[in-house]
Coordinates of C-alpha atoms in Angstrom, one line a residue:
Chain A
M971 CA 111.1 7.3 0.0
I972 CA 108.7 9.6 0.3
K973 CA 108.9 13.3 0.6
L974 CA 106.7 16.0 1.6
I975 CA 107.0 19.3 0.5
N976 CA 105.2 22.3 1.7
L977 CA 101.8 19.8 1.7
N978 CA 98.8 22.0 2.6
K979 CA 95.1 20.3 2.1
V980 CA 92.4 23.2 2.7
F981 CA 88.6 21.5 2.8
Q982 CA 86.3 23.9 1.7
T983 CA 82.9 24.3 1.7
K984 CA 80.3 27.0 0.5
T985 CA 80.4 28.5 4.3
I986 CA 83.4 27.0 6.1
E987 CA 87.0 26.1 5.6
T988 CA 88.8 23.6 7.3
V989 CA 93.2 22.9 7.1
A990 CA 93.1 19.7 7.8
L991 CA 97.5 19.5 7.0
N992 CA 99.2 22.7 7.2
E993 CA 102.7 23.2 6.1
I994 CA 104.6 20.0 6.5
N995 CA 107.6 18.3 5.2
L996 CA 108.3 15.4 6.5
H997 CA 111.0 12.4 4.6
I998 CA 110.5 9.4 5.4
K999 CA 113.5 6.4 4.3
K1000 CA 113.8 3.7 2.4
G1001 CA 112.5 1.1 4.9
E1002 CA 111.6 3.0 7.4
F1003 CA 108.5 2.3 9.7
V1004 CA 107.1 5.1 10.5
S1005 CA 104.1 5.7 12.4
I1006 CA 101.7 8.8 12.8
M1007 CA 99.3 9.9 16.4
G1008 CA 97.5 12.1 17.3
P1009 CA 94.1 13.4 18.7
S1010 CA 90.7 12.6 16.1
G1011 CA 90.8 15.1 13.0
C1012 CA 93.5 16.0 13.6
G1013 CA 94.7 15.3 9.7
K1014 CA 96.7 12.2 10.1
S1015 CA 94.3 10.1 7.6
T1016 CA 94.5 13.1 5.2
L1017 CA 98.3 13.2 5.5
L1018 CA 97.9 9.2 4.3
N1019 CA 95.7 9.3 1.9
M1020 CA 98.2 12.1 0.1
M1021 CA 101.1 10.2 0.6
G1022 CA 98.9 6.8 -1.3
L1023 CA 97.9 9.4 -3.4
L1024 CA 93.7 9.1 -2.9
D1025 CA 94.3 12.5 -2.9
K1026 CA 95.3 15.3 -3.8
P1027 CA 97.1 18.7 -1.9
T1028 CA 96.1 22.0 -2.4
S1029 CA 99.6 23.1 -2.3
G1030 CA 102.8 21.2 -2.6
K1031 CA 104.5 18.1 -3.4
V1032 CA 104.3 14.4 -2.6
L1033 CA 107.1 12.6 -3.8
I1034 CA 107.5 9.3 -4.0
G1035 CA 111.1 7.2 -5.2
G1036 CA 112.2 11.1 -6.1
T1037 CA 109.2 11.1 -8.3
D1038 CA 107.1 14.0 -9.0
L1039 CA 103.7 13.3 -9.0
S1040 CA 101.7 16.2 -9.2
N1041 CA 101.3 16.2 -13.1
Y1042 CA 100.0 12.6 -12.9
N1043 CA 96.9 11.5 -14.5
D1044 CA 94.5 9.8 -13.1
T1045 CA 95.5 6.4 -15.3
Q1046 CA 99.3 7.4 -14.7
L1047 CA 98.0 7.5 -10.3
A1048 CA 96.4 4.1 -10.7
A1049 CA 99.1 2.6 -12.3
F1050 CA 101.5 4.5 -9.7
R1051 CA 99.8 2.9 -6.6
N1052 CA 98.7 -0.3 -7.9
Q1053 CA 102.6 -1.2 -8.4
K1054 CA 104.6 1.1 -6.1
L1055 CA 101.8 1.0 -2.9
G1056 CA 99.8 -1.5 -0.7
F1057 CA 97.0 -0.8 1.1
I1058 CA 95.4 -1.3 4.8
F1059 CA 92.8 0.1 6.3
Q1060 CA 91.1 -0.2 9.9
S1061 CA 88.0 -1.8 8.7
F1062 CA 89.5 -4.0 6.2
H1063 CA 87.5 -2.7 2.8
L1064 CA 87.4 -6.9 2.2
I1065 CA 85.0 -7.3 -0.4
N1066 CA 82.0 -10.1 1.7
D1067 CA 81.2 -11.4 -2.0
L1068 CA 84.7 -12.6 -3.1
S1069 CA 86.5 -15.8 -1.0
V1070 CA 89.5 -15.0 1.0
I1071 CA 91.5 -16.0 -1.8
D1072 CA 89.8 -14.2 -4.2
N1073 CA 89.9 -10.8 -2.6
V1074 CA 94.2 -11.0 -2.6
E1075 CA 94.4 -11.5 -5.7
L1076 CA 92.3 -8.3 -6.9
P1077 CA 95.1 -5.6 -7.3
L1078 CA 96.9 -8.3 -10.0
L1079 CA 93.5 -8.2 -12.1
Y1080 CA 94.5 -4.1 -12.7
R1081 CA 97.7 -5.3 -13.7
K1082 CA 98.6 -7.8 -16.7
S1083 CA 98.9 -11.3 -14.9
T1084 CA 97.9 -14.6 -15.7
A1085 CA 95.0 -16.8 -13.3
R1086 CA 97.3 -19.0 -12.9
D1087 CA 100.2 -16.5 -12.1
R1088 CA 97.8 -14.4 -9.8
R1089 CA 96.5 -17.3 -8.3
T1090 CA 100.7 -18.6 -7.2
K1091 CA 101.7 -15.0 -6.1
A1092 CA 98.0 -14.9 -4.1
L1093 CA 98.4 -18.1 -2.1
A1094 CA 102.3 -17.1 -1.5
A1095 CA 100.8 -14.6 -0.1
L1096 CA 98.1 -15.7 2.5
E1097 CA 101.4 -18.3 3.1
K1098 CA 103.0 -15.2 4.0
V1099 CA 100.4 -14.0 6.9
G1100 CA 99.0 -17.9 7.8
L1101 CA 96.4 -18.1 6.3
S1102 CA 97.2 -20.9 3.3
H1103 CA 94.6 -23.3 4.9
R1104 CA 91.5 -20.1 5.1
T1105 CA 91.8 -19.6 0.7
T1106 CA 88.0 -20.9 0.0
H1107 CA 85.9 -20.0 2.9
Y1108 CA 84.3 -15.9 2.7
P1109 CA 85.6 -12.9 4.7
S1110 CA 82.1 -13.2 6.7
Q1111 CA 83.5 -16.8 7.9
L1112 CA 86.6 -15.1 9.3
S1113 CA 87.4 -13.0 12.6
G1114 CA 88.0 -9.7 13.1
G1115 CA 92.0 -10.5 12.6
Q1116 CA 92.1 -12.7 10.2
R1117 CA 90.1 -10.1 7.8
Q1118 CA 92.5 -7.9 8.9
R1119 CA 95.8 -10.8 7.4
V1120 CA 93.4 -11.4 4.5
A1121 CA 94.0 -7.6 3.9
I1122 CA 97.3 -8.1 5.1
A1123 CA 98.3 -10.6 2.0
R1124 CA 96.9 -8.6 0.0
S1125 CA 98.4 -4.9 0.4
I1126 CA 102.2 -7.1 -0.5
I1127 CA 100.7 -9.3 -3.4
C1128 CA 102.2 -6.8 -5.6
E1129 CA 105.0 -6.5 -3.6
P1130 CA 104.9 -2.9 -3.1
E1131 CA 107.9 -0.5 -2.0
L1132 CA 105.3 1.1 0.1
I1133 CA 102.5 -0.6 2.1
L1134 CA 100.4 2.4 3.7
A1135 CA 98.3 1.3 6.9
D1136 CA 94.8 3.5 8.5
E1137 CA 95.1 1.8 11.7
P1138 CA 95.7 -1.4 11.1
T1139 CA 94.7 -2.6 14.7
G1140 CA 92.2 0.3 15.7
N1141 CA 89.0 -3.2 15.4
L1142 CA 91.4 -5.9 16.7
D1143 CA 91.6 -6.8 20.8
S1144 CA 95.0 -6.9 21.7
V1145 CA 95.8 -10.0 21.2
M1146 CA 94.6 -9.9 17.2
G1147 CA 96.2 -6.2 17.3
N1148 CA 99.7 -7.9 17.9
E1149 CA 99.7 -10.2 15.5
I1150 CA 98.8 -8.1 12.9
M1151 CA 101.7 -5.3 14.1
N1152 CA 104.9 -8.4 14.6
L1153 CA 103.4 -9.1 10.6
L1154 CA 103.9 -5.5 9.8
Q1155 CA 107.0 -5.7 11.4
N1156 CA 108.5 -8.8 9.6
L1157 CA 107.5 -7.2 6.8
N1158 CA 109.6 -4.6 7.4
K1159 CA 112.7 -6.6 7.9
E1160 CA 112.0 -7.7 4.5
G1161 CA 112.5 -4.9 2.8
A1162 CA 109.2 -2.8 3.4
T1163 CA 108.9 0.8 4.0
I1164 CA 105.4 1.3 5.8
V1165 CA 103.5 4.1 7.2
M1166 CA 100.8 3.8 9.9
V1167 CA 97.8 5.7 11.8
T1168 CA 97.3 4.8 15.0
H1169 CA 95.8 5.3 18.2
D1170 CA 98.1 3.2 20.2
E1171 CA 100.9 4.2 22.1
Q1172 CA 101.9 0.8 22.2
M1173 CA 101.6 0.6 18.4
A1174 CA 103.2 3.5 17.8
H1175 CA 106.5 2.5 20.0
G1176 CA 107.5 -1.1 17.8
T1177 CA 107.7 1.9 14.9
D1178 CA 111.7 3.2 14.0
R1179 CA 110.0 6.9 14.4
L1180 CA 106.8 7.9 15.6
I1181 CA 105.6 11.8 14.1
R1182 CA 102.6 13.6 16.2
L1183 CA 100.4 15.4 14.9
F1184 CA 97.9 18.2 16.0
D1185 CA 95.6 20.9 14.1
G1186 CA 97.4 19.3 10.7
Q1187 CA 100.9 20.3 12.1
T1188 CA 103.8 18.6 13.3
V1189 CA 104.3 18.9 16.3
A1190 CA 106.3 16.0 17.5
V1191 CA 109.2 13.3 15.8
H1192 CA 110.4 10.6 18.9
Q1193 CA 112.7 8.4 17.2
N1194 CA 111.5 5.0 18.7
S1195 CA 114.0 2.1 19.7
K1196 CA 112.3 -0.3 18.2
E1197 CA 110.7 -2.8 20.3
E1198 CA 108.9 -6.4 19.5
V1199 CA 106.0 -5.9 20.1
C1200 CA 104.5 -9.2 22.4
Chain B
M1497 CA 88.0 -9.1 -15.6
I1498 CA 86.2 -9.8 -17.4
R1499 CA 86.2 -13.6 -15.4
H1500 CA 86.3 -11.3 -11.7
I1501 CA 83.1 -9.5 -12.6
V1502 CA 81.0 -12.8 -13.9
Q1503 CA 82.7 -14.4 -10.8
L1504 CA 81.0 -11.5 -8.5
M1505 CA 78.0 -11.7 -9.9
W1506 CA 77.3 -15.1 -9.7
N1507 CA 78.4 -15.0 -6.6
R1508 CA 76.0 -12.0 -5.7
R1509 CA 73.1 -13.5 -8.1
K1510 CA 71.2 -13.5 -4.8
K1511 CA 71.5 -9.8 -4.1
N1512 CA 70.9 -9.3 -7.7
F1513 CA 67.9 -11.3 -7.8
L1514 CA 65.2 -8.9 -8.1
L1515 CA 67.3 -7.0 -10.9
M1516 CA 67.8 -10.2 -12.8
T1517 CA 63.4 -11.0 -12.4
E1518 CA 63.1 -7.5 -13.8
V1519 CA 65.7 -7.8 -16.9
F1520 CA 64.0 -11.0 -17.6
I1521 CA 60.1 -10.4 -17.6
S1522 CA 61.1 -7.2 -20.0
F1523 CA 63.2 -9.4 -22.1
L1524 CA 59.7 -11.3 -22.5
V1525 CA 57.6 -8.5 -23.1
L1526 CA 60.3 -7.1 -25.8
F1527 CA 60.4 -11.3 -27.4
G1528 CA 56.3 -10.8 -27.0
I1529 CA 56.2 -7.1 -28.6
S1530 CA 58.9 -8.0 -31.0
T1531 CA 56.9 -11.0 -32.5
L1532 CA 53.9 -9.4 -32.6
I1533 CA 55.2 -6.6 -34.7
F1534 CA 57.0 -8.5 -36.7
E1535 CA 54.0 -11.0 -37.6
N1536 CA 52.0 -8.8 -38.5
L1537 CA 54.4 -6.9 -40.7
D1538 CA 55.0 -10.3 -42.6
H1539 CA 51.2 -10.4 -42.8
Y1540 CA 51.0 -7.3 -43.7
R1541 CA 53.5 -7.0 -46.7
K1542 CA 52.1 -10.6 -47.7
P1543 CA 49.2 -10.9 -50.7
L1544 CA 46.2 -10.9 -49.5
G1545 CA 45.2 -14.0 -52.1
F1546 CA 42.5 -11.5 -53.7
E1547 CA 42.2 -7.8 -55.6
Y1548 CA 39.9 -5.2 -53.1
D1549 CA 40.8 -2.1 -55.8
Q1550 CA 37.3 -2.0 -57.6
V1551 CA 35.4 -4.4 -55.8
R1552 CA 31.8 -2.9 -54.0
M1553 CA 29.5 -4.8 -51.5
L1554 CA 25.6 -3.9 -52.4
S1555 CA 23.4 -5.0 -48.9
M1556 CA 20.2 -5.6 -49.8
R1557 CA 18.0 -5.3 -46.6
R1558 CA 14.4 -6.4 -46.9
G1559 CA 11.7 -7.8 -45.2
Q1560 CA 9.5 -11.0 -44.6
I1561 CA 9.5 -12.2 -48.4
E1562 CA 7.8 -15.4 -49.8
Y1563 CA 10.6 -17.4 -51.7
S1564 CA 9.4 -16.6 -55.0
E1565 CA 8.8 -12.9 -54.4
L1566 CA 12.6 -12.8 -53.3
K1567 CA 13.8 -15.1 -56.5
E1568 CA 11.8 -13.2 -58.7
K1569 CA 13.1 -9.7 -57.3
F1570 CA 16.8 -11.1 -56.9
Q1571 CA 17.1 -12.3 -60.8
L1572 CA 15.5 -9.3 -61.8
I1573 CA 18.0 -8.0 -59.8
K1574 CA 20.7 -9.9 -61.4
Q1575 CA 20.0 -8.9 -64.5
R1576 CA 20.6 -5.4 -64.1
L1577 CA 23.5 -6.0 -63.1
K1578 CA 24.7 -8.3 -66.0
D1579 CA 23.1 -5.0 -68.4
N1580 CA 24.9 -3.1 -66.4
P1581 CA 28.0 -1.9 -68.5
K1582 CA 30.4 -0.6 -65.5
V1583 CA 29.9 -3.9 -63.8
L1584 CA 32.1 -6.5 -65.3
F1585 CA 31.6 -9.0 -62.6
S1586 CA 29.0 -10.0 -59.9
S1587 CA 28.3 -13.2 -57.0
M1588 CA 26.2 -12.9 -53.9
V1589 CA 27.7 -13.9 -51.0
S1590 CA 26.9 -15.1 -47.6
S1591 CA 27.4 -12.4 -45.5
N1592 CA 31.2 -13.2 -44.2
S1593 CA 32.5 -11.3 -47.7
P1594 CA 35.4 -9.3 -46.6
F1595 CA 36.5 -6.7 -44.0
T1596 CA 32.5 -7.1 -42.8
D1597 CA 34.3 -8.6 -38.8
N1598 CA 31.7 -11.6 -39.4
G1599 CA 32.8 -14.8 -39.5
W1600 CA 31.2 -18.1 -40.3
F1601 CA 33.2 -21.7 -39.0
S1602 CA 32.0 -24.6 -40.2
V1603 CA 32.9 -28.1 -39.3
E1604 CA 32.4 -31.4 -41.4
E1605 CA 32.6 -34.8 -41.0
D1606 CA 32.4 -38.3 -42.3
S1607 CA 33.4 -41.8 -41.4
L1608 CA 35.9 -40.9 -43.1
R1609 CA 37.4 -37.6 -42.0
R1610 CA 36.5 -34.1 -39.9
V1611 CA 37.7 -30.8 -41.7
E1612 CA 37.2 -27.6 -40.2
F1613 CA 37.4 -24.6 -42.1
N1614 CA 36.4 -21.2 -42.5
F1615 CA 32.5 -21.1 -45.0
F1616 CA 31.8 -19.1 -47.6
A1617 CA 28.7 -19.8 -49.9
V1618 CA 29.8 -17.9 -53.7
E1619 CA 28.3 -18.1 -57.1
R1620 CA 30.5 -19.1 -59.8
E1621 CA 31.4 -15.3 -60.6
F1622 CA 33.1 -15.1 -57.5
F1623 CA 36.3 -16.0 -58.2
D1624 CA 36.1 -13.1 -60.9
V1625 CA 35.5 -10.5 -59.3
M1626 CA 37.7 -11.1 -56.0
Q1627 CA 40.7 -11.9 -59.5
I1628 CA 41.6 -15.3 -56.7
P1629 CA 43.1 -17.1 -59.3
F1630 CA 43.0 -21.2 -59.2
L1631 CA 45.6 -23.2 -59.2
E1632 CA 44.6 -26.4 -59.5
G1633 CA 41.2 -26.9 -61.4
E1634 CA 37.7 -23.5 -61.8
T1635 CA 35.4 -22.1 -60.5
F1636 CA 31.4 -23.9 -60.2
P1637 CA 29.8 -23.9 -63.6
K1638 CA 26.5 -22.7 -64.5
V1639 CA 24.5 -24.9 -63.3
N1640 CA 24.8 -27.7 -61.0
T1641 CA 23.3 -31.0 -62.5
N1642 CA 23.5 -33.0 -59.8
P1643 CA 21.9 -32.1 -56.9
E1644 CA 22.7 -34.7 -54.5
E1645 CA 26.4 -33.4 -55.0
R1646 CA 27.4 -29.9 -53.2
L1647 CA 30.3 -27.7 -55.8
V1648 CA 32.6 -26.4 -53.5
V1649 CA 36.0 -24.5 -54.1
V1650 CA 38.7 -25.5 -51.1
N1651 CA 41.8 -22.7 -50.5
K1652 CA 45.0 -24.6 -50.7
K1653 CA 46.0 -24.5 -46.5
L1654 CA 42.6 -26.3 -46.5
A1655 CA 43.7 -28.8 -49.2
D1656 CA 47.5 -29.6 -47.6
E1657 CA 45.8 -30.1 -44.4
I1658 CA 43.5 -32.3 -45.8
G1659 CA 46.2 -33.7 -47.9
V1660 CA 45.3 -35.6 -50.2
P1661 CA 46.8 -35.7 -53.9
N1662 CA 44.4 -34.4 -56.7
L1663 CA 41.6 -33.2 -54.8
I1664 CA 39.7 -32.3 -57.9
G1665 CA 36.7 -34.2 -58.3
E1666 CA 37.2 -36.0 -55.3
N1667 CA 34.7 -35.4 -52.1
I1668 CA 36.6 -34.7 -49.1
V1669 CA 33.8 -35.1 -47.1
R1670 CA 29.9 -36.3 -47.3
D1671 CA 29.0 -34.8 -51.0
M1672 CA 30.7 -32.1 -51.4
K1673 CA 32.8 -32.0 -54.6
V1674 CA 35.7 -30.3 -54.9
V1675 CA 35.9 -28.8 -58.6
G1676 CA 39.3 -26.1 -57.9
V1677 CA 41.9 -25.0 -55.5
V1678 CA 42.9 -21.0 -54.9
D1679 CA 45.6 -19.7 -52.6
K1680 CA 45.0 -17.5 -50.2
Y1681 CA 41.9 -15.4 -48.9
R1682 CA 42.9 -13.0 -45.9
Y1683 CA 39.5 -11.9 -45.8
K1684 CA 39.8 -10.3 -41.9
S1685 CA 42.1 -8.1 -42.8
S1686 CA 45.6 -7.4 -43.8
F1687 CA 46.9 -8.5 -40.0
F1688 CA 45.2 -12.0 -40.0
P1689 CA 47.4 -15.2 -41.7
D1690 CA 45.5 -17.7 -44.1
A1691 CA 42.6 -19.0 -42.3
V1692 CA 41.2 -22.6 -43.8
S1693 CA 38.5 -22.1 -46.2
L1694 CA 35.6 -23.3 -48.3
F1695 CA 33.1 -21.8 -50.7
E1696 CA 30.3 -23.0 -52.3
M1697 CA 28.0 -22.9 -54.6
I1698 CA 24.7 -20.7 -54.0
D1699 CA 22.1 -23.0 -55.7
E1700 CA 19.7 -20.6 -56.6
N1701 CA 16.8 -23.4 -57.0
D1702 CA 17.6 -24.6 -54.1
T1703 CA 14.1 -23.6 -52.6
T1704 CA 14.5 -25.2 -49.5
D1705 CA 16.3 -22.8 -47.5
L1706 CA 17.0 -19.0 -48.0
N1707 CA 19.7 -18.8 -45.5
W1708 CA 22.0 -18.8 -48.5
F1709 CA 20.9 -15.5 -49.7
S1710 CA 22.6 -13.1 -47.4
G1711 CA 21.3 -9.5 -49.3
D1712 CA 24.8 -8.9 -50.1
V1713 CA 26.4 -8.8 -53.1
L1714 CA 30.6 -8.4 -54.5
I1715 CA 30.7 -6.9 -57.9
R1716 CA 33.1 -5.4 -59.8
L1717 CA 33.5 -3.1 -61.2
Q1718 CA 35.4 -1.5 -65.0
E1719 CA 38.4 0.6 -63.8
G1720 CA 37.3 4.7 -63.6
T1721 CA 33.7 4.1 -63.3
S1722 CA 32.6 7.5 -61.4
K1723 CA 30.7 8.0 -58.2
G1724 CA 27.7 9.0 -60.6
E1725 CA 28.0 6.5 -62.3
E1726 CA 27.5 4.3 -58.9
R1727 CA 25.1 6.8 -57.5
E1728 CA 22.8 5.8 -61.2
L1729 CA 23.2 1.8 -60.3
L1730 CA 22.1 2.1 -56.6
E1731 CA 19.4 3.8 -58.6
E1732 CA 18.2 1.4 -60.6
L1733 CA 18.3 -1.4 -58.6
E1734 CA 16.1 0.4 -56.1
G1735 CA 14.4 0.6 -58.7
I1736 CA 13.6 -2.7 -58.9
A1737 CA 12.9 -2.9 -55.4
P1738 CA 11.3 0.1 -53.6
D1739 CA 11.0 -1.1 -50.1
W1740 CA 13.8 -2.4 -49.4
R1741 CA 17.3 -0.5 -47.9
F1742 CA 20.4 -0.4 -50.5
D1743 CA 24.0 0.4 -49.3
M1744 CA 26.9 0.1 -51.3
Q1745 CA 30.4 0.4 -50.2
E1746 CA 34.3 0.2 -51.6
L1747 CA 35.6 -2.8 -50.4
A1748 CA 38.7 -0.7 -50.0
D1749 CA 37.3 1.2 -47.2
M1750 CA 35.9 -1.6 -45.7
K1751 CA 39.6 -2.9 -45.2
I1752 CA 40.7 1.1 -44.3
E1753 CA 37.3 0.8 -41.6
A1754 CA 38.5 -3.0 -40.4
E1755 CA 41.8 -2.3 -39.2
R1756 CA 41.5 0.9 -37.7
K1757 CA 39.2 -1.2 -36.0
L1758 CA 42.7 -3.4 -35.0
E1759 CA 44.8 -0.5 -34.2
A1760 CA 43.4 0.4 -31.2
P1761 CA 43.9 -2.6 -29.6
L1762 CA 47.2 -2.8 -30.9
I1763 CA 48.9 0.7 -29.9
I1764 CA 47.1 0.9 -26.3
F1765 CA 48.9 -2.7 -26.1
F1766 CA 51.9 -0.5 -27.7
V1767 CA 51.3 2.0 -24.8
V1768 CA 51.1 0.2 -21.6
A1769 CA 54.2 -2.5 -22.9
V1770 CA 56.4 1.0 -23.4
F1771 CA 55.2 1.9 -20.2
L1772 CA 56.4 -1.1 -19.0
I1773 CA 59.7 -1.3 -20.1
L1774 CA 60.5 2.9 -19.0
N1775 CA 59.4 1.5 -15.5
V1776 CA 61.4 -1.8 -16.0
A1777 CA 64.6 0.9 -16.9
L1778 CA 63.8 3.3 -14.0
G1779 CA 63.7 0.3 -11.9
L1780 CA 67.7 -0.8 -13.1
F1781 CA 68.2 2.4 -13.1
G1782 CA 67.6 3.1 -9.2
V1783 CA 68.7 -0.8 -8.1
L1784 CA 71.4 0.1 -10.0
W1785 CA 72.3 3.6 -7.9
Y1786 CA 71.1 2.0 -5.0
N1787 CA 73.7 -0.6 -5.6
I1788 CA 76.5 2.1 -6.2
N1789 CA 76.0 3.6 -3.2
K1790 CA 76.3 1.0 -1.3
R1791 CA 79.4 -0.2 -2.5
K1792 CA 81.2 3.4 -2.3
G1793 CA 83.5 1.2 0.2
E1794 CA 84.4 -1.1 -2.6
I1795 CA 84.8 1.3 -4.9
G1796 CA 87.3 3.7 -3.4
L1797 CA 89.3 0.1 -2.3
R1798 CA 89.9 -0.3 -5.7
R1799 CA 90.7 3.3 -6.3
A1800 CA 93.0 2.8 -4.1
L1801 CA 94.4 -0.8 -5.5
G1802 CA 94.7 0.6 -8.7
A1803 CA 92.2 0.7 -10.7
P1804 CA 91.8 4.3 -12.7
A1805 CA 88.2 6.2 -13.0
N1806 CA 87.6 4.2 -16.7
L1807 CA 88.1 0.5 -15.1
V1808 CA 86.1 1.5 -12.0
R1809 CA 83.1 2.6 -15.2
K1810 CA 83.7 -0.5 -17.5
Q1811 CA 83.4 -2.4 -14.2
F1812 CA 80.0 -1.3 -13.8
V1813 CA 78.6 -1.4 -16.4
G1814 CA 79.9 -5.1 -17.1
E1815 CA 78.8 -5.6 -14.3
V1816 CA 75.5 -4.4 -15.5
L1817 CA 76.3 -6.4 -18.4
V1818 CA 76.3 -9.5 -16.9
I1819 CA 73.3 -9.6 -15.0
T1820 CA 71.2 -8.8 -17.8
L1821 CA 73.0 -12.0 -19.8
F1822 CA 71.9 -14.3 -16.2
A1823 CA 68.7 -13.2 -16.8
I1824 CA 68.4 -13.0 -21.0
I1825 CA 70.2 -17.0 -20.6
V1826 CA 66.7 -17.8 -18.7
G1827 CA 64.8 -15.4 -20.7
L1828 CA 65.5 -17.6 -24.0
F1829 CA 64.8 -20.9 -22.3
F1830 CA 61.5 -19.9 -22.1
A1831 CA 61.3 -17.6 -25.7
I1832 CA 63.3 -21.0 -27.6
Q1833 CA 60.5 -22.9 -27.0
F1834 CA 58.0 -21.1 -29.0
P1835 CA 59.9 -21.6 -32.3
L1836 CA 60.3 -25.0 -31.4
L1837 CA 57.1 -25.4 -30.2
G1838 CA 55.4 -23.7 -33.2
L1839 CA 53.2 -22.5 -30.6
F1840 CA 50.7 -20.1 -32.2
E1841 CA 50.9 -21.2 -36.2
I1842 CA 54.3 -18.2 -36.4
R1843 CA 57.1 -18.9 -38.3
A1844 CA 60.7 -19.8 -36.6
G1845 CA 62.3 -17.5 -38.6
I1846 CA 60.0 -14.7 -36.8
Y1847 CA 60.5 -15.6 -33.7
A1848 CA 64.6 -15.9 -34.3
L1849 CA 64.0 -12.1 -35.4
A1850 CA 62.4 -11.6 -32.5
I1851 CA 65.2 -12.2 -30.0
L1852 CA 67.4 -10.3 -31.6
I1853 CA 65.3 -7.3 -31.4
A1854 CA 65.2 -8.1 -28.1
L1855 CA 68.4 -8.7 -27.1
I1856 CA 69.5 -6.1 -29.0
L1857 CA 67.1 -3.9 -27.2
I1858 CA 67.5 -5.1 -23.9
F1859 CA 71.3 -5.3 -23.8
G1860 CA 70.8 -1.8 -25.3
I1861 CA 68.6 -0.4 -22.4
A1862 CA 71.0 -2.1 -19.2
T1863 CA 73.8 -0.2 -20.7
F1864 CA 71.8 2.9 -21.5
C1865 CA 70.7 2.3 -17.3
A1866 CA 74.1 1.7 -16.2
L1867 CA 76.1 4.9 -17.8
Y1868 CA 74.8 7.3 -15.2
P1869 CA 75.4 5.0 -12.0
S1870 CA 78.3 4.3 -13.2
K1871 CA 79.7 7.1 -13.8
L1872 CA 78.9 8.4 -10.6
A1873 CA 81.3 5.8 -9.2
A1874 CA 84.1 6.8 -11.1
D1875 CA 84.0 10.2 -10.0
M1876 CA 84.1 9.4 -6.8
E1877 CA 87.3 10.6 -5.2
P1878 CA 88.8 7.4 -3.3
S1879 CA 89.5 8.7 -0.6
L1880 CA 86.1 9.9 0.7
A1881 CA 84.3 6.8 -1.2
L1882 CA 86.7 4.9 1.4
H1883 CA 86.2 7.1 3.8
E1884 CA 82.0 5.9 3.5
Q1885 CA 82.7 2.2 4.0

């Protein structure tokens, strides 16, 4: 599903050069649930941004579904993200002035779809995350866990092949965190490939594979015997 | 997408209240300025109702004088004017002759009606001096044979206000008998509209009141009369009354002077208006910049969800246009009242044109102010924008 080949990312200012990723080679198979762990500043989010085509590598290649995306322009990359990728963020990134259902519909605005189609798909996504009774609420009226479930509904409305989750349980208590993890595991069972950045060992052990990063390099890869998070 | 932007801006209407108020005020200011400009242009391109090119205003200033002496000297002056081959027509007039900035507003009433008008005391040749054509009737007779009647000429505007068909020969109020109706008499300047006007015949034989003698005489000179010939005429007149002060001015110069006096307040108003609009533009620009900086996370999110940079730019410009539209809907409600209620006697067409220009300008300013902040939003790296939530 994803192939990272000799991936490097260097952030450069006038005075400092920071190596965020150093010769990363990684292959994530279709249907896999992979977690990435590491200390703060080790390059986890940068790696996720590269996979999500939100940032460009200094060198190396990112292949998603066998497609080399190096030569894609901004519009092509945006269309690719819209069709193939789903994003979940630690701070949810919901638009506070839009209702729950309007937030979920958001990705469909960037492709050809009718208002009725958007509404039907958003309702189905909200049903899946157990929030069909909160469609007209606003994010400020929801708990942290509910907000993250809205964000998950938004990430799956376009039925992406790959879901990228950047510390999805980072802002939640353990109960809420477990709920979200169960949701992600269910999505994975339904066929979605998921890459999750986390600081939580327990959450990471609930995935197929754990990749540990340190100073922008892959230092360890563990194959987990996947356990359900309760 | 349009529906999404409208919905988003509607939901954010409280946050954008300040911005909408700014747009609302600037729309009304632009509407006001446009109305003023078009109204003045409309007046400017319309005929004044008279010809002033060859007309001079002769002013005579004298001290205390007996009526008999005044009459005698004045008849000599008039005779001299009549005898001069360069003088085609002349008429004594009250002090409110064209472009003098003097006014004489009068009200007359009897049991039948009340009439308000700008009053002008003139002689029968006045309409020839000013080349004012008659729509109905004619100028005053040489002599008023019935001293019980005051003979008057009215302009069409006053005739329309009185509303009596065939006014000629009618007494409009008390002893005022209409002998003629003229079209327009826009005596203040090209920027003023026609006003209700009434011209009363000066009766030289009225010994009871010297008020009719303002000392001003309007003279129409033959085309091609030289400055030297004008000076000769003035010297001749000075010979009749050496203790009087004589002065002769061209009406064309007086018009320029009168309009120059209007220019100063107009220019000041225009500068203040431009400054206000600039302020509004800067305000719009600042608020947009601030909004975009506050919404970096949202910009990053939209980019992540599949919005290309150009769509982000369009969205922010679209948002500004929607905010402008909301403000303008309220502004239009107020602006439309002006033609509907017929305020300030300005034609509905002028108001409509002013509204159109104000709309074009305000949408232009809003779009221009939105372009740069929107470009900044579109140029943001999605990964950095997401990080700044």
